[in-house]
């Protein structure tokens, strides 16, 4: 039988299992914090995530299809969440000039107000991360991005906008281990990006 990451006995001598189990605990913390906000405001966790995403991303990413990819959900599920947000007056859809069948989603003033109340829901996690020494934070970020990149390659999560899968990224040696051709500069470990506004997908 394959080992389970949730088996405490199997975890004892196996750091790989303990790392995965720890990530699962972090994901649980994220879920709890999101639910706390959702209960107070009377909207669902995914609706909160959509409001936050829309506020921080450009029109080209604020469509039902891209939101479905972003959150690894089906289009009907995202459509339902968007419809509910629209009925609550928190978002509005605008028809695209170039394609009248396509709509971009924008926050209304009421939506911006809910965004302001929810955007920091994950901040209670920042305190423990702040305690990690700077040099170790860079290493941690690099390793985590590597794991995320491999999850994307395996098709477990959707397309990411991070350095390791960007057309502008080059890997090298030593202090130039990571290089951004767009910025024309090496990237220190702590400068690697998770959600880069300049990210460009590698041509398939
Ligand atoms: S454009 Fe952004 S994601 Fe791409 S390599 Fe440069 S910093 Fe990283």
Coordinates of C-alpha atoms and ligand atoms in Angstrom, one line a residue:
X1 CA 0.0 0.0 0.0
X2 CA 1.2 3.5 -0.8
X3 CA 2.1 5.6 2.2
X4 CA -0.4 8.3 3.2
X5 CA 0.9 11.8 4.1
X6 CA -1.8 11.8 6.8
X7 CA -0.3 8.7 8.6
X8 CA 1.5 10.0 11.7
X9 CA 3.6 6.9 12.0
X10 CA 4.7 7.1 8.3
X11 CA 5.5 10.8 8.8
X12 CA 8.0 10.2 11.6
X13 CA 10.9 9.2 9.4
X14 CA 9.8 10.9 6.3
X15 CA 10.3 14.7 5.8
X16 CA 8.6 14.6 2.4
X17 CA 5.3 13.5 4.1
X18 CA 5.8 16.0 6.9
X19 CA 6.2 18.9 4.4
X20 CA 3.1 17.9 2.5
X21 CA 1.2 17.5 5.8
X22 CA 2.4 21.0 6.9
X23 CA 1.3 22.5 3.6
X24 CA -2.1 20.9 4.2
X25 CA -2.3 22.6 7.6
X26 CA -1.5 25.9 6.0
X27 CA -4.2 25.4 3.5
X28 CA -6.6 24.7 6.3
X29 CA -5.6 27.9 8.1
X30 CA -6.2 29.8 4.8
X31 CA -9.6 28.2 4.5
X32 CA -10.6 29.0 8.1
X33 CA -9.6 32.6 7.8
X34 CA -11.6 33.0 4.5
X35 CA -14.6 31.4 6.1
X36 CA -14.5 33.8 9.1
X37 CA -14.8 36.7 6.7
X38 CA -17.4 35.0 4.6
X39 CA -19.7 34.4 7.6
X40 CA -19.4 38.0 8.8
X41 CA -20.2 39.5 5.4
X42 CA -22.8 36.9 4.2
X43 CA -21.0 36.0 1.0
X44 CA -19.3 32.8 0.0
X45 CA -15.5 32.2 0.2
X46 CA -15.2 32.0 -3.6
X47 CA -17.1 35.2 -4.0
X48 CA -14.6 36.9 -1.7
X49 CA -11.7 35.5 -3.7
X50 CA -13.3 36.7 -7.0
X51 CA -13.7 40.3 -5.6
X52 CA -10.1 40.3 -4.5
X53 CA -8.8 38.9 -7.8
X54 CA -10.8 41.5 -9.8
X55 CA -9.5 44.4 -7.8
X56 CA -5.8 43.4 -8.4
X57 CA -5.9 42.2 -12.0
X58 CA -6.6 43.9 -15.4
X59 CA -9.7 43.6 -17.6
X60 CA -8.2 40.8 -19.7
X61 CA -8.1 38.5 -16.7
X62 CA -11.5 39.5 -15.2
X63 CA -13.8 37.2 -17.3
X64 CA -15.7 34.1 -16.3
X65 CA -13.4 31.8 -18.3
X66 CA -10.2 33.2 -16.8
X67 CA -11.6 33.2 -13.3
X68 CA -12.6 29.5 -13.8
X69 CA -9.0 28.7 -14.8
X70 CA -7.6 30.8 -11.9
X71 CA -9.6 29.0 -9.2
X72 CA -9.6 25.6 -10.9
X73 CA -13.4 25.7 -11.0
X74 CA -15.9 25.0 -13.8
X75 CA -17.3 27.9 -15.8
X76 CA -20.9 27.2 -14.5
X77 CA -19.7 27.4 -10.9
X78 CA -17.9 30.7 -11.5
X79 CA -20.9 32.0 -13.5
X80 CA -23.2 31.2 -10.6
X81 CA -20.8 33.1 -8.1
X82 CA -20.6 36.0 -10.5
X83 CA -24.3 36.1 -10.9
X84 CA -24.8 36.2 -7.2
X85 CA -22.2 39.0 -6.8
X86 CA -24.1 40.9 -9.5
X87 CA -27.4 40.5 -7.8
X88 CA -25.8 41.8 -4.6
X89 CA -24.7 44.9 -6.5
X90 CA -21.0 44.1 -5.8
X91 CA -19.9 43.7 -9.4
X92 CA -21.0 44.8 -12.9
X93 CA -20.3 43.3 -16.3
X94 CA -19.3 45.3 -19.3
X95 CA -19.5 44.1 -22.9
X96 CA -16.2 44.1 -24.7
X97 CA -16.0 46.5 -27.6
X98 CA -14.1 43.9 -29.7
X99 CA -16.4 41.0 -28.9
X100 CA -20.0 41.6 -27.9
X101 CA -20.3 38.0 -26.6
X102 CA -17.6 38.6 -24.1
X103 CA -17.9 40.5 -20.8
X104 CA -15.3 41.9 -18.4
X105 CA -16.2 42.1 -14.7
X106 CA -15.7 45.2 -12.5
X107 CA -16.2 46.1 -8.9
X108 CA -19.0 48.6 -8.1
X109 CA -18.5 51.1 -5.2
X110 CA -20.3 48.6 -2.9
X111 CA -18.0 45.8 -4.2
X112 CA -14.9 48.0 -3.5
X113 CA -16.2 48.4 0.1
X114 CA -16.5 44.7 0.6
X115 CA -13.1 44.2 -1.0
X116 CA -11.6 46.6 1.5
X117 CA -13.1 44.5 4.4
X118 CA -11.8 41.2 3.0
X119 CA -8.5 41.9 1.2
X120 CA -6.5 41.3 4.4
X121 CA -8.1 38.1 5.4
X122 CA -4.9 36.1 5.1
X123 CA -2.8 38.7 7.0
X124 CA -2.8 36.8 10.3
X125 CA -0.4 34.4 8.6
X126 CA 2.1 37.2 8.0
X127 CA 3.3 37.3 11.7
X128 CA 4.8 33.8 11.6
X129 CA 6.4 34.3 8.2
X130 CA 8.0 37.6 9.4
X131 CA 9.9 35.6 12.0
X132 CA 11.8 33.6 9.3
X133 CA 15.3 35.1 8.7
X134 CA 15.5 36.9 5.3
X135 CA 18.0 34.5 3.7
X136 CA 15.9 31.5 4.6
X137 CA 12.7 33.2 3.3
X138 CA 14.3 33.5 -0.2
X139 CA 15.2 29.8 -0.1
X140 CA 11.7 28.9 1.1
X141 CA 10.1 31.0 -1.7
X142 CA 12.3 29.5 -4.4
X143 CA 11.5 25.9 -3.2
X144 CA 7.8 26.6 -2.9
X145 CA 7.7 28.1 -6.4
X146 CA 9.4 25.0 -7.7
X147 CA 6.7 22.9 -6.2
X148 CA 3.9 25.1 -7.6
X149 CA 5.6 25.0 -11.0
X150 CA 5.7 21.2 -10.9
X151 CA 2.1 21.0 -9.9
X152 CA 1.2 23.1 -12.9
X153 CA 3.3 20.9 -15.2
X154 CA 1.5 17.8 -13.8
X155 CA -1.9 19.5 -14.6
X156 CA -3.0 19.5 -11.0
X157 CA -3.3 23.3 -10.8
X158 CA -4.0 25.8 -13.6
X159 CA -1.6 28.1 -15.4
X160 CA 0.4 30.3 -13.0
X161 CA 1.9 33.7 -13.6
X162 CA 5.2 33.1 -11.9
X163 CA 8.9 33.4 -13.0
X164 CA 9.5 29.7 -13.5
X165 CA 7.0 29.4 -16.3
X166 CA 7.5 32.8 -17.9
X167 CA 8.8 33.4 -21.4
X168 CA 11.1 36.1 -20.0
X169 CA 12.7 33.8 -17.4
X170 CA 16.2 32.3 -17.8
X171 CA 18.0 30.1 -15.3
X172 CA 21.7 30.4 -14.9
X173 CA 24.5 29.8 -12.4
X174 CA 25.6 31.2 -9.0
X175 CA 24.4 34.7 -8.2
X176 CA 22.7 34.8 -11.6
X177 CA 20.7 31.6 -11.0
X178 CA 17.5 33.4 -11.9
X179 CA 17.4 36.1 -14.6
X180 CA 14.5 38.2 -16.1
X181 CA 15.1 39.2 -19.7
X182 CA 12.3 41.7 -19.5
X183 CA 13.8 43.5 -16.6
X184 CA 17.3 42.7 -18.0
X185 CA 18.4 41.9 -14.4
X186 CA 19.2 38.9 -12.2
X187 CA 16.5 38.1 -9.7
X188 CA 17.5 37.5 -6.1
X189 CA 15.7 34.6 -4.5
X190 CA 13.4 36.9 -2.6
X191 CA 12.7 38.8 -5.9
X192 CA 11.2 35.8 -7.7
X193 CA 7.5 36.5 -8.4
X194 CA 4.4 34.5 -7.8
X195 CA 1.9 36.6 -9.6
X196 CA 3.8 38.9 -12.0
X197 CA 1.9 41.7 -13.9
X198 CA 4.5 41.4 -16.7
X199 CA 4.4 37.6 -16.9
X200 CA 4.2 36.2 -20.4
X201 CA 3.2 32.6 -21.0
X202 CA 5.7 30.4 -22.8
X203 CA 4.4 29.8 -26.4
X204 CA 3.1 26.3 -26.6
Ligands
LIG1 S1 8.5 39.1 -16.4 FE1 7.9 38.7 -14.2 S2 7.4 36.5 -14.1 FE2 8.6 36.9 -16.0 S3 10.7 36.4 -15.4 FE3 10.4 38.7 -15.3 S4 9.8 39.0 -13.1 FE4 9.6 36.8 -13.5

